């Protein structure tokens, strides 16, 4: 019951999360899922979570205190890979402590995390961390990660975002992605947390909590919907049964041999004496396809 997206760009990082945790007729919960770990001038890191809220909150608390055997913590890790490894270790420790008890009550150990930021001396980095504590890193071929209800907001990001995308355009795209999700899934809801980080600033650059009164987000919701309708209405209708010489945007030509698969009615069914396309059985379709 959430949607979070993180983007890694040449110019920096963009993070966006909703705050819905329960969705029912008479019970809606709101908890913020974006947390910042920051030492201005040295490091700025962001964690967003989806899944079981109690697990997420336990991980957030533990990772802020955890030290590895070599003395590293999220506050002094030498690089983002080490910081992600420490976060993964926190996930495993919470699993070792709570998974068996949760399972006894039929509750799955379920958590997904987007973790990214920058530590002084290296570039911005972005990771997705799984319930087992393992993780993957974003590269130029895959500039973003999503967790939660990801499918509704994915198409616009795939079409728009590249490493060269500006931070403002990426933030705009993330908000459109969130709007698509809000419209299609009741388990995602306002308010939203949007954080934009400019590379090498080593501190949060821009942050805003967005509710239903936010003017820019309302403009996005209204304008995007209208523009989609305009684009849709501007597309030509399909051309059916076009002559072979008909130019452009032909969906179906008169000489096209495609036929639907029809199921033959039983012999005791009276068939009206009207002109119709001959029946094509599955066997016939197979042989036609082999020709």
PDB file of C-alpha atoms in Angstrom:
ATOM      1  CA  UNK A   1       0.000   0.000   0.000  1.00  0.00           C
ATOM      2  CA  UNK A   2       2.494   2.553  -1.182  1.00  0.00           C
ATOM      3  CA  UNK A   3       4.330   3.939  -4.174  1.00  0.00           C
ATOM      4  CA  UNK A   4       7.872   5.295  -4.092  1.00  0.00           C
ATOM      5  CA  UNK A   5      10.203   6.209  -6.937  1.00  0.00           C
ATOM      6  CA  UNK A   6      13.865   7.228  -6.886  1.00  0.00           C
ATOM      7  CA  UNK A   7      15.793   8.550  -9.891  1.00  0.00           C
ATOM      8  CA  UNK A   8      19.563   8.879 -10.404  1.00  0.00           C
ATOM      9  CA  UNK A   9      20.532  11.536 -12.942  1.00  0.00           C
ATOM     10  CA  UNK A  10      23.725  13.241 -14.025  1.00  0.00           C
ATOM     11  CA  UNK A  11      22.508  16.321 -12.168  1.00  0.00           C
ATOM     12  CA  UNK A  12      21.579  14.562  -8.925  1.00  0.00           C
ATOM     13  CA  UNK A  13      18.772  12.543  -7.379  1.00  0.00           C
ATOM     14  CA  UNK A  14      14.976  12.737  -7.118  1.00  0.00           C
ATOM     15  CA  UNK A  15      12.904  10.880  -4.506  1.00  0.00           C
ATOM     16  CA  UNK A  16       9.109  10.776  -4.241  1.00  0.00           C
ATOM     17  CA  UNK A  17       6.908   8.780  -1.872  1.00  0.00           C
ATOM     18  CA  UNK A  18       3.262   8.699  -0.878  1.00  0.00           C
ATOM     19  CA  UNK A  19       2.126   8.211   2.724  1.00  0.00           C
ATOM     20  CA  UNK A  20      -0.758   5.709   2.542  1.00  0.00           C
ATOM     21  CA  UNK A  21      -0.360   2.581   4.667  1.00  0.00           C
ATOM     22  CA  UNK A  22      -3.906   1.277   5.051  1.00  0.00           C
ATOM     23  CA  UNK A  23      -6.804   1.546   2.634  1.00  0.00           C
ATOM     24  CA  UNK A  24     -10.272   0.382   3.604  1.00  0.00           C
ATOM     25  CA  UNK A  25     -13.820   1.612   3.844  1.00  0.00           C
ATOM     26  CA  UNK A  26     -13.365   2.996   7.335  1.00  0.00           C
ATOM     27  CA  UNK A  27      -9.630   2.863   8.023  1.00  0.00           C
ATOM     28  CA  UNK A  28      -6.961   4.903   6.264  1.00  0.00           C
ATOM     29  CA  UNK A  29      -3.498   5.259   7.788  1.00  0.00           C
ATOM     30  CA  UNK A  30      -0.932   7.927   6.972  1.00  0.00           C
ATOM     31  CA  UNK A  31       2.740   7.397   7.794  1.00  0.00           C
ATOM     32  CA  UNK A  32       5.694   9.048   6.125  1.00  0.00           C
ATOM     33  CA  UNK A  33       7.993   6.630   4.322  1.00  0.00           C
ATOM     34  CA  UNK A  34      10.889   8.901   3.333  1.00  0.00           C
ATOM     35  CA  UNK A  35      13.728   9.382   5.833  1.00  0.00           C
ATOM     36  CA  UNK A  36      16.899  11.467   5.491  1.00  0.00           C
ATOM     37  CA  UNK A  37      20.323  10.652   6.978  1.00  0.00           C
ATOM     38  CA  UNK A  38      22.382  13.811   6.614  1.00  0.00           C
ATOM     39  CA  UNK A  39      25.636  15.339   7.807  1.00  0.00           C
ATOM     40  CA  UNK A  40      25.804  18.605   5.825  1.00  0.00           C
ATOM     41  CA  UNK A  41      29.043  18.906   3.902  1.00  0.00           C
ATOM     42  CA  UNK A  42      29.871  15.212   4.316  1.00  0.00           C
ATOM     43  CA  UNK A  43      26.898  13.061   3.276  1.00  0.00           C
ATOM     44  CA  UNK A  44      23.226  13.122   2.329  1.00  0.00           C
ATOM     45  CA  UNK A  45      21.303   9.846   2.128  1.00  0.00           C
ATOM     46  CA  UNK A  46      17.622   9.057   1.635  1.00  0.00           C
ATOM     47  CA  UNK A  47      15.696   5.884   2.479  1.00  0.00           C
ATOM     48  CA  UNK A  48      12.180   5.144   1.224  1.00  0.00           C
ATOM     49  CA  UNK A  49      10.298   2.016   2.284  1.00  0.00           C
ATOM     50  CA  UNK A  50       7.373  -0.112   1.166  1.00  0.00           C
ATOM     51  CA  UNK A  51       5.879  -3.171   2.812  1.00  0.00           C
ATOM     52  CA  UNK A  52       5.113  -3.930   6.444  1.00  0.00           C
ATOM     53  CA  UNK A  53       5.247  -0.646   8.369  1.00  0.00           C
ATOM     54  CA  UNK A  54       6.480  -2.140  11.650  1.00  0.00           C
ATOM     55  CA  UNK A  55       9.370  -3.806   9.813  1.00  0.00           C
ATOM     56  CA  UNK A  56      10.235  -0.560   8.002  1.00  0.00           C
ATOM     57  CA  UNK A  57      10.258   1.469  11.200  1.00  0.00           C
ATOM     58  CA  UNK A  58      12.394  -1.130  12.986  1.00  0.00           C
ATOM     59  CA  UNK A  59      14.923  -1.056  10.135  1.00  0.00           C
ATOM     60  CA  UNK A  60      15.062   2.741  10.152  1.00  0.00           C
ATOM     61  CA  UNK A  61      15.751   2.816  13.884  1.00  0.00           C
ATOM     62  CA  UNK A  62      18.310   0.022  13.793  1.00  0.00           C
ATOM     63  CA  UNK A  63      20.288   1.354  10.826  1.00  0.00           C
ATOM     64  CA  UNK A  64      20.713   4.721  12.574  1.00  0.00           C
ATOM     65  CA  UNK A  65      22.459   2.909  15.458  1.00  0.00           C
ATOM     66  CA  UNK A  66      24.126  -0.083  13.801  1.00  0.00           C
ATOM     67  CA  UNK A  67      27.909  -0.495  13.688  1.00  0.00           C
ATOM     68  CA  UNK A  68      29.688  -3.233  11.786  1.00  0.00           C
ATOM     69  CA  UNK A  69      32.599  -5.241  13.150  1.00  0.00           C
ATOM     70  CA  UNK A  70      35.035  -2.892  11.421  1.00  0.00           C
ATOM     71  CA  UNK A  71      33.456   0.124  13.133  1.00  0.00           C
ATOM     72  CA  UNK A  72      31.504   1.445  10.168  1.00  0.00           C
ATOM     73  CA  UNK A  73      28.037   2.928  10.533  1.00  0.00           C
ATOM     74  CA  UNK A  74      25.779   4.733   8.124  1.00  0.00           C
ATOM     75  CA  UNK A  75      27.190   7.960   9.592  1.00  0.00           C
ATOM     76  CA  UNK A  76      30.837   7.235   8.756  1.00  0.00           C
ATOM     77  CA  UNK A  77      30.682   4.695   5.906  1.00  0.00           C
ATOM     78  CA  UNK A  78      33.414   5.568   3.378  1.00  0.00           C
ATOM     79  CA  UNK A  79      31.110   5.185   0.361  1.00  0.00           C
ATOM     80  CA  UNK A  80      27.490   4.570  -0.602  1.00  0.00           C
ATOM     81  CA  UNK A  81      28.096   0.889  -1.326  1.00  0.00           C
ATOM     82  CA  UNK A  82      29.227   0.380   2.263  1.00  0.00           C
ATOM     83  CA  UNK A  83      26.248   2.379   3.522  1.00  0.00           C
ATOM     84  CA  UNK A  84      23.890   0.165   1.474  1.00  0.00           C
ATOM     85  CA  UNK A  85      25.615  -2.918   2.895  1.00  0.00           C
ATOM     86  CA  UNK A  86      25.016  -1.628   6.430  1.00  0.00           C
ATOM     87  CA  UNK A  87      21.349  -1.036   5.614  1.00  0.00           C
ATOM     88  CA  UNK A  88      21.115  -4.572   4.233  1.00  0.00           C
ATOM     89  CA  UNK A  89      22.627  -5.894   7.474  1.00  0.00           C
ATOM     90  CA  UNK A  90      19.959  -3.986   9.431  1.00  0.00           C
ATOM     91  CA  UNK A  91      17.285  -5.694   7.313  1.00  0.00           C
ATOM     92  CA  UNK A  92      18.796  -9.114   8.080  1.00  0.00           C
ATOM     93  CA  UNK A  93      18.988  -8.394  11.817  1.00  0.00           C
ATOM     94  CA  UNK A  94      15.335  -7.353  11.958  1.00  0.00           C
ATOM     95  CA  UNK A  95      14.462 -10.491   9.989  1.00  0.00           C
ATOM     96  CA  UNK A  96      16.403 -12.690  12.426  1.00  0.00           C
ATOM     97  CA  UNK A  97      14.613 -11.068  15.347  1.00  0.00           C
ATOM     98  CA  UNK A  98      11.031 -10.796  14.052  1.00  0.00           C
ATOM     99  CA  UNK A  99      10.408 -13.066  11.043  1.00  0.00           C
ATOM    100  CA  UNK A 100       9.590 -16.230  13.014  1.00  0.00           C
ATOM    101  CA  UNK A 101       7.174 -14.420  15.326  1.00  0.00           C
ATOM    102  CA  UNK A 102       5.457 -12.708  12.411  1.00  0.00           C
ATOM    103  CA  UNK A 103       5.154 -16.014  10.560  1.00  0.00           C
ATOM    104  CA  UNK A 104       3.389 -17.568  13.575  1.00  0.00           C
ATOM    105  CA  UNK A 105       0.639 -14.992  13.037  1.00  0.00           C
ATOM    106  CA  UNK A 106       0.545 -15.518   9.263  1.00  0.00           C
ATOM    107  CA  UNK A 107       2.409 -12.287   8.493  1.00  0.00           C
ATOM    108  CA  UNK A 108       5.093 -12.358   5.805  1.00  0.00           C
ATOM    109  CA  UNK A 109       8.394 -10.542   6.333  1.00  0.00           C
ATOM    110  CA  UNK A 110       7.872  -8.034   3.545  1.00  0.00           C
ATOM    111  CA  UNK A 111       9.921  -4.900   2.966  1.00  0.00           C
ATOM    112  CA  UNK A 112      11.383  -3.111  -0.051  1.00  0.00           C
ATOM    113  CA  UNK A 113      13.729  -0.145   0.184  1.00  0.00           C
ATOM    114  CA  UNK A 114      15.054   2.523  -2.159  1.00  0.00           C
ATOM    115  CA  UNK A 115      18.266   3.983  -0.775  1.00  0.00           C
ATOM    116  CA  UNK A 116      20.377   6.655  -2.394  1.00  0.00           C
ATOM    117  CA  UNK A 117      22.500   9.699  -1.846  1.00  0.00           C
ATOM    118  CA  UNK A 118      26.050  10.956  -1.969  1.00  0.00           C
ATOM    119  CA  UNK A 119      29.062  10.727   0.324  1.00  0.00           C
ATOM    120  CA  UNK A 120      31.862  13.226  -0.075  1.00  0.00           C
ATOM    121  CA  UNK A 121      34.484  12.026  -2.531  1.00  0.00           C
ATOM    122  CA  UNK A 122      32.197   9.973  -4.797  1.00  0.00           C
ATOM    123  CA  UNK A 123      29.275  10.437  -7.173  1.00  0.00           C
ATOM    124  CA  UNK A 124      25.560  10.091  -6.448  1.00  0.00           C
ATOM    125  CA  UNK A 125      24.423   6.485  -6.181  1.00  0.00           C
ATOM    126  CA  UNK A 126      21.054   4.717  -5.929  1.00  0.00           C
ATOM    127  CA  UNK A 127      20.195   1.217  -4.654  1.00  0.00           C
ATOM    128  CA  UNK A 128      17.182  -1.040  -4.263  1.00  0.00           C
ATOM    129  CA  UNK A 129      17.330  -3.300  -1.212  1.00  0.00           C
ATOM    130  CA  UNK A 130      15.222  -6.447  -0.841  1.00  0.00           C
ATOM    131  CA  UNK A 131      13.750  -8.367   2.087  1.00  0.00           C
ATOM    132  CA  UNK A 132      16.840 -10.605   2.270  1.00  0.00           C
ATOM    133  CA  UNK A 133      19.127  -7.588   2.698  1.00  0.00           C
ATOM    134  CA  UNK A 134      20.669  -8.013  -0.758  1.00  0.00           C
ATOM    135  CA  UNK A 135      20.622  -5.096  -3.170  1.00  0.00           C
ATOM    136  CA  UNK A 136      21.212  -3.870  -6.692  1.00  0.00           C
ATOM    137  CA  UNK A 137      22.536  -0.529  -7.924  1.00  0.00           C
ATOM    138  CA  UNK A 138      21.152   1.817 -10.571  1.00  0.00           C
ATOM    139  CA  UNK A 139      23.274   2.448 -13.669  1.00  0.00           C
ATOM    140  CA  UNK A 140      22.764   4.478 -16.842  1.00  0.00           C
ATOM    141  CA  UNK A 141      20.783   1.649 -18.439  1.00  0.00           C
ATOM    142  CA  UNK A 142      18.309   1.750 -15.544  1.00  0.00           C
ATOM    143  CA  UNK A 143      18.196   5.222 -14.028  1.00  0.00           C
ATOM    144  CA  UNK A 144      15.374   4.665 -11.547  1.00  0.00           C
ATOM    145  CA  UNK A 145      13.832   2.274  -9.036  1.00  0.00           C
ATOM    146  CA  UNK A 146      10.208   1.879  -7.976  1.00  0.00           C
ATOM    147  CA  UNK A 147       8.726   0.030  -5.005  1.00  0.00           C
ATOM    148  CA  UNK A 148       5.135  -0.653  -4.046  1.00  0.00           C
ATOM    149  CA  UNK A 149       2.393  -0.100  -6.635  1.00  0.00           C
ATOM    150  CA  UNK A 150       4.865   0.511  -9.443  1.00  0.00           C
ATOM    151  CA  UNK A 151       3.046  -0.522 -12.622  1.00  0.00           C
ATOM    152  CA  UNK A 152       0.745   2.478 -13.035  1.00  0.00           C
ATOM    153  CA  UNK A 153       3.494   5.097 -12.993  1.00  0.00           C
ATOM    154  CA  UNK A 154       6.139   3.201 -14.943  1.00  0.00           C
ATOM    155  CA  UNK A 155       5.253   4.031 -18.592  1.00  0.00           C
ATOM    156  CA  UNK A 156       5.809   7.797 -18.333  1.00  0.00           C
ATOM    157  CA  UNK A 157       9.207   7.320 -16.661  1.00  0.00           C
ATOM    158  CA  UNK A 158      10.308   4.832 -19.318  1.00  0.00           C
ATOM    159  CA  UNK A 159       9.407   7.312 -22.052  1.00  0.00           C
ATOM    160  CA  UNK A 160      10.873  10.454 -20.490  1.00  0.00           C
ATOM    161  CA  UNK A 161      13.727   9.928 -18.029  1.00  0.00           C
ATOM    162  CA  UNK A 162      17.353   9.460 -19.096  1.00  0.00           C
ATOM    163  CA  UNK A 163      20.578  10.254 -17.237  1.00  0.00           C
ATOM    164  CA  UNK A 164      20.633  13.642 -19.002  1.00  0.00           C
ATOM    165  CA  UNK A 165      17.166  14.641 -17.747  1.00  0.00           C
ATOM    166  CA  UNK A 166      17.219  17.796 -15.616  1.00  0.00           C
ATOM    167  CA  UNK A 167      16.225  17.636 -11.961  1.00  0.00           C
ATOM    168  CA  UNK A 168      13.148  19.797 -12.558  1.00  0.00           C
ATOM    169  CA  UNK A 169      11.974  17.630 -15.447  1.00  0.00           C
ATOM    170  CA  UNK A 170      12.623  14.475 -13.426  1.00  0.00           C
ATOM    171  CA  UNK A 171      10.619  15.881 -10.496  1.00  0.00           C
ATOM    172  CA  UNK A 172       7.791  16.773 -12.880  1.00  0.00           C
ATOM    173  CA  UNK A 173       7.887  13.268 -14.366  1.00  0.00           C
ATOM    174  CA  UNK A 174       7.854  11.688 -10.899  1.00  0.00           C
ATOM    175  CA  UNK A 175       4.761  13.714  -9.974  1.00  0.00           C
ATOM    176  CA  UNK A 176       2.987  12.668 -13.184  1.00  0.00           C
ATOM    177  CA  UNK A 177       3.945   9.073 -12.412  1.00  0.00           C
ATOM    178  CA  UNK A 178       2.468   9.468  -8.922  1.00  0.00           C
ATOM    179  CA  UNK A 179      -0.712  11.067 -10.296  1.00  0.00           C
ATOM    180  CA  UNK A 180      -1.229   8.079 -12.621  1.00  0.00           C
ATOM    181  CA  UNK A 181      -0.869   5.774  -9.619  1.00  0.00           C
ATOM    182  CA  UNK A 182      -3.217   7.806  -7.420  1.00  0.00           C
ATOM    183  CA  UNK A 183      -5.898   7.694 -10.126  1.00  0.00           C
ATOM    184  CA  UNK A 184      -5.680   3.920 -10.569  1.00  0.00           C
ATOM    185  CA  UNK A 185      -5.032   2.588  -7.064  1.00  0.00           C
ATOM    186  CA  UNK A 186      -6.834   3.524  -3.859  1.00  0.00           C
ATOM    187  CA  UNK A 187      -4.017   2.039  -1.748  1.00  0.00           C
ATOM    188  CA  UNK A 188      -1.767   4.991  -2.662  1.00  0.00           C
ATOM    189  CA  UNK A 189      -2.603   8.396  -1.231  1.00  0.00           C
ATOM    190  CA  UNK A 190      -1.622  11.927  -0.287  1.00  0.00           C
ATOM    191  CA  UNK A 191       0.305  13.618   1.212  1.00  0.00           C
ATOM    192  CA  UNK A 192       3.476  13.099  -0.816  1.00  0.00           C
ATOM    193  CA  UNK A 193       7.103  13.723   0.127  1.00  0.00           C
ATOM    194  CA  UNK A 194       9.282  15.051  -2.728  1.00  0.00           C
ATOM    195  CA  UNK A 195      13.032  15.478  -2.238  1.00  0.00           C
ATOM    196  CA  UNK A 196      15.364  16.817  -4.931  1.00  0.00           C
ATOM    197  CA  UNK A 197      19.125  16.628  -4.404  1.00  0.00           C
ATOM    198  CA  UNK A 198      21.626  18.509  -6.558  1.00  0.00           C
ATOM    199  CA  UNK A 199      24.881  16.601  -7.004  1.00  0.00           C
ATOM    200  CA  UNK A 200      27.815  17.638  -4.796  1.00  0.00           C
ATOM    201  CA  UNK A 201      25.724  19.824  -2.466  1.00  0.00           C
ATOM    202  CA  UNK A 202      25.992  17.204   0.320  1.00  0.00           C
ATOM    203  CA  UNK A 203      22.766  18.510   1.875  1.00  0.00           C
ATOM    204  CA  UNK A 204      19.096  18.404   0.902  1.00  0.00           C
ATOM    205  CA  UNK A 205      18.575  20.850  -1.957  1.00  0.00           C
ATOM    206  CA  UNK A 206      14.771  20.989  -2.160  1.00  0.00           C
ATOM    207  CA  UNK A 207      12.049  19.291  -0.127  1.00  0.00           C
ATOM    208  CA  UNK A 208       8.273  19.668  -0.052  1.00  0.00           C
ATOM    209  CA  UNK A 209       5.336  17.789   1.454  1.00  0.00           C
ATOM    210  CA  UNK A 210       2.474  17.874  -1.059  1.00  0.00           C
ATOM    211  CA  UNK A 211      -1.183  17.702  -0.008  1.00  0.00           C
ATOM    212  CA  UNK A 212      -4.385  18.191  -1.993  1.00  0.00           C
ATOM    213  CA  UNK A 213      -4.038  21.976  -1.714  1.00  0.00           C
ATOM    214  CA  UNK A 214      -0.650  22.162  -3.425  1.00  0.00           C
ATOM    215  CA  UNK A 215      -1.116  24.402  -6.466  1.00  0.00           C
ATOM    216  CA  UNK A 216       1.604  22.876  -8.632  1.00  0.00           C
ATOM    217  CA  UNK A 217       0.426  19.307  -8.097  1.00  0.00           C
ATOM    218  CA  UNK A 218      -3.168  20.297  -8.804  1.00  0.00           C
ATOM    219  CA  UNK A 219      -1.965  21.913 -12.035  1.00  0.00           C
ATOM    220  CA  UNK A 220      -0.091  18.709 -12.947  1.00  0.00           C
ATOM    221  CA  UNK A 221      -3.180  16.576 -12.316  1.00  0.00           C
ATOM    222  CA  UNK A 222      -5.493  18.808 -14.326  1.00  0.00           C
ATOM    223  CA  UNK A 223      -3.170  19.698 -17.214  1.00  0.00           C
ATOM    224  CA  UNK A 224      -1.795  16.199 -17.724  1.00  0.00           C
ATOM    225  CA  UNK A 225      -5.294  14.753 -17.932  1.00  0.00           C
ATOM    226  CA  UNK A 226      -6.422  17.371 -20.459  1.00  0.00           C
ATOM    227  CA  UNK A 227      -3.285  16.990 -22.577  1.00  0.00           C
ATOM    228  CA  UNK A 228      -3.672  13.205 -22.689  1.00  0.00           C
ATOM    229  CA  UNK A 229      -7.230  13.609 -23.951  1.00  0.00           C
ATOM    230  CA  UNK A 230      -6.086  16.099 -26.598  1.00  0.00           C
ATOM    231  CA  UNK A 231      -3.367  13.732 -27.815  1.00  0.00           C
ATOM    232  CA  UNK A 232      -5.842  10.845 -27.875  1.00  0.00           C
ATOM    233  CA  UNK A 233      -8.400  12.849 -29.818  1.00  0.00           C
ATOM    234  CA  UNK A 234      -5.676  13.918 -32.280  1.00  0.00           C
ATOM    235  CA  UNK A 235      -4.917  10.325 -33.272  1.00  0.00           C
ATOM    236  CA  UNK A 236      -6.652   9.162 -36.440  1.00  0.00           C
ATOM    237  CA  UNK A 237      -9.322   6.467 -36.265  1.00  0.00           C
ATOM    238  CA  UNK A 238      -8.347   3.073 -37.718  1.00  0.00           C
ATOM    239  CA  UNK A 239      -9.012   2.349 -41.396  1.00  0.00           C
ATOM    240  CA  UNK A 240     -10.811  -0.959 -41.986  1.00  0.00           C
ATOM    241  CA  UNK A 241     -11.089  -2.967 -45.215  1.00  0.00           C
ATOM    242  CA  UNK A 242      -8.821  -0.535 -47.036  1.00  0.00           C
ATOM    243  CA  UNK A 243      -7.980  -1.107 -50.669  1.00  0.00           C
ATOM    244  CA  UNK A 244      -4.375  -2.296 -51.230  1.00  0.00           C
ATOM    245  CA  UNK A 245      -3.333   1.092 -52.619  1.00  0.00           C
ATOM    246  CA  UNK A 246      -4.722   3.068 -49.634  1.00  0.00           C
ATOM    247  CA  UNK A 247      -1.843   5.092 -48.094  1.00  0.00           C
ATOM    248  CA  UNK A 248      -1.087   5.589 -44.399  1.00  0.00           C
ATOM    249  CA  UNK A 249      -2.457   4.390 -41.023  1.00  0.00           C
ATOM    250  CA  UNK A 250      -4.207   1.302 -42.350  1.00  0.00           C
ATOM    251  CA  UNK A 251      -5.205  -1.112 -39.623  1.00  0.00           C
ATOM    252  CA  UNK A 252      -6.789  -3.691 -41.912  1.00  0.00           C
ATOM    253  CA  UNK A 253      -6.508  -4.169 -45.675  1.00  0.00           C
ATOM    254  CA  UNK A 254      -9.128  -5.797 -47.832  1.00  0.00           C
ATOM    255  CA  UNK A 255      -6.586  -8.459 -48.814  1.00  0.00           C
ATOM    256  CA  UNK A 256      -5.525  -9.215 -45.238  1.00  0.00           C
ATOM    257  CA  UNK A 257      -6.031 -12.881 -44.471  1.00  0.00           C
ATOM    258  CA  UNK A 258      -6.461 -12.568 -40.703  1.00  0.00           C
ATOM    259  CA  UNK A 259      -9.524 -14.295 -39.267  1.00  0.00           C
ATOM    260  CA  UNK A 260     -10.811 -14.808 -35.725  1.00  0.00           C
ATOM    261  CA  UNK A 261     -10.863 -18.287 -34.197  1.00  0.00           C
ATOM    262  CA  UNK A 262     -14.547 -19.264 -34.191  1.00  0.00           C
ATOM    263  CA  UNK A 263     -15.999 -22.110 -32.184  1.00  0.00           C
ATOM    264  CA  UNK A 264     -18.395 -24.153 -34.316  1.00  0.00           C
ATOM    265  CA  UNK A 265     -21.890 -24.435 -32.777  1.00  0.00           C
ATOM    266  CA  UNK A 266     -23.341 -27.903 -32.113  1.00  0.00           C
ATOM    267  CA  UNK A 267     -25.164 -29.555 -35.002  1.00  0.00           C
ATOM    268  CA  UNK A 268     -28.581 -29.081 -33.365  1.00  0.00           C
ATOM    269  CA  UNK A 269     -28.238 -25.267 -33.383  1.00  0.00           C
ATOM    270  CA  UNK A 270     -30.107 -23.620 -36.218  1.00  0.00           C
ATOM    271  CA  UNK A 271     -27.947 -21.190 -38.135  1.00  0.00           C
ATOM    272  CA  UNK A 272     -29.809 -18.328 -39.857  1.00  0.00           C
ATOM    273  CA  UNK A 273     -29.391 -18.210 -43.595  1.00  0.00           C
ATOM    274  CA  UNK A 274     -27.307 -15.056 -43.753  1.00  0.00           C
ATOM    275  CA  UNK A 275     -24.031 -14.295 -45.439  1.00  0.00           C
ATOM    276  CA  UNK A 276     -21.139 -14.737 -43.022  1.00  0.00           C
ATOM    277  CA  UNK A 277     -17.421 -15.369 -43.023  1.00  0.00           C
ATOM    278  CA  UNK A 278     -16.696 -19.121 -43.200  1.00  0.00           C
ATOM    279  CA  UNK A 279     -15.912 -20.736 -39.870  1.00  0.00           C
ATOM    280  CA  UNK A 280     -12.274 -21.338 -39.081  1.00  0.00           C
ATOM    281  CA  UNK A 281     -11.408 -24.106 -36.648  1.00  0.00           C
ATOM    282  CA  UNK A 282      -8.290 -24.275 -34.497  1.00  0.00           C
ATOM    283  CA  UNK A 283      -6.906 -26.920 -36.823  1.00  0.00           C
ATOM    284  CA  UNK A 284      -7.471 -24.691 -39.849  1.00  0.00           C
ATOM    285  CA  UNK A 285      -5.824 -21.765 -38.107  1.00  0.00           C
ATOM    286  CA  UNK A 286      -2.776 -23.896 -37.380  1.00  0.00           C
ATOM    287  CA  UNK A 287      -2.451 -25.033 -40.995  1.00  0.00           C
ATOM    288  CA  UNK A 288      -2.967 -21.475 -42.262  1.00  0.00           C
ATOM    289  CA  UNK A 289      -0.151 -20.330 -40.010  1.00  0.00           C
ATOM    290  CA  UNK A 290       2.171 -22.962 -41.466  1.00  0.00           C
ATOM    291  CA  UNK A 291       1.659 -21.789 -45.032  1.00  0.00           C
TER     292      UNK A 291
END
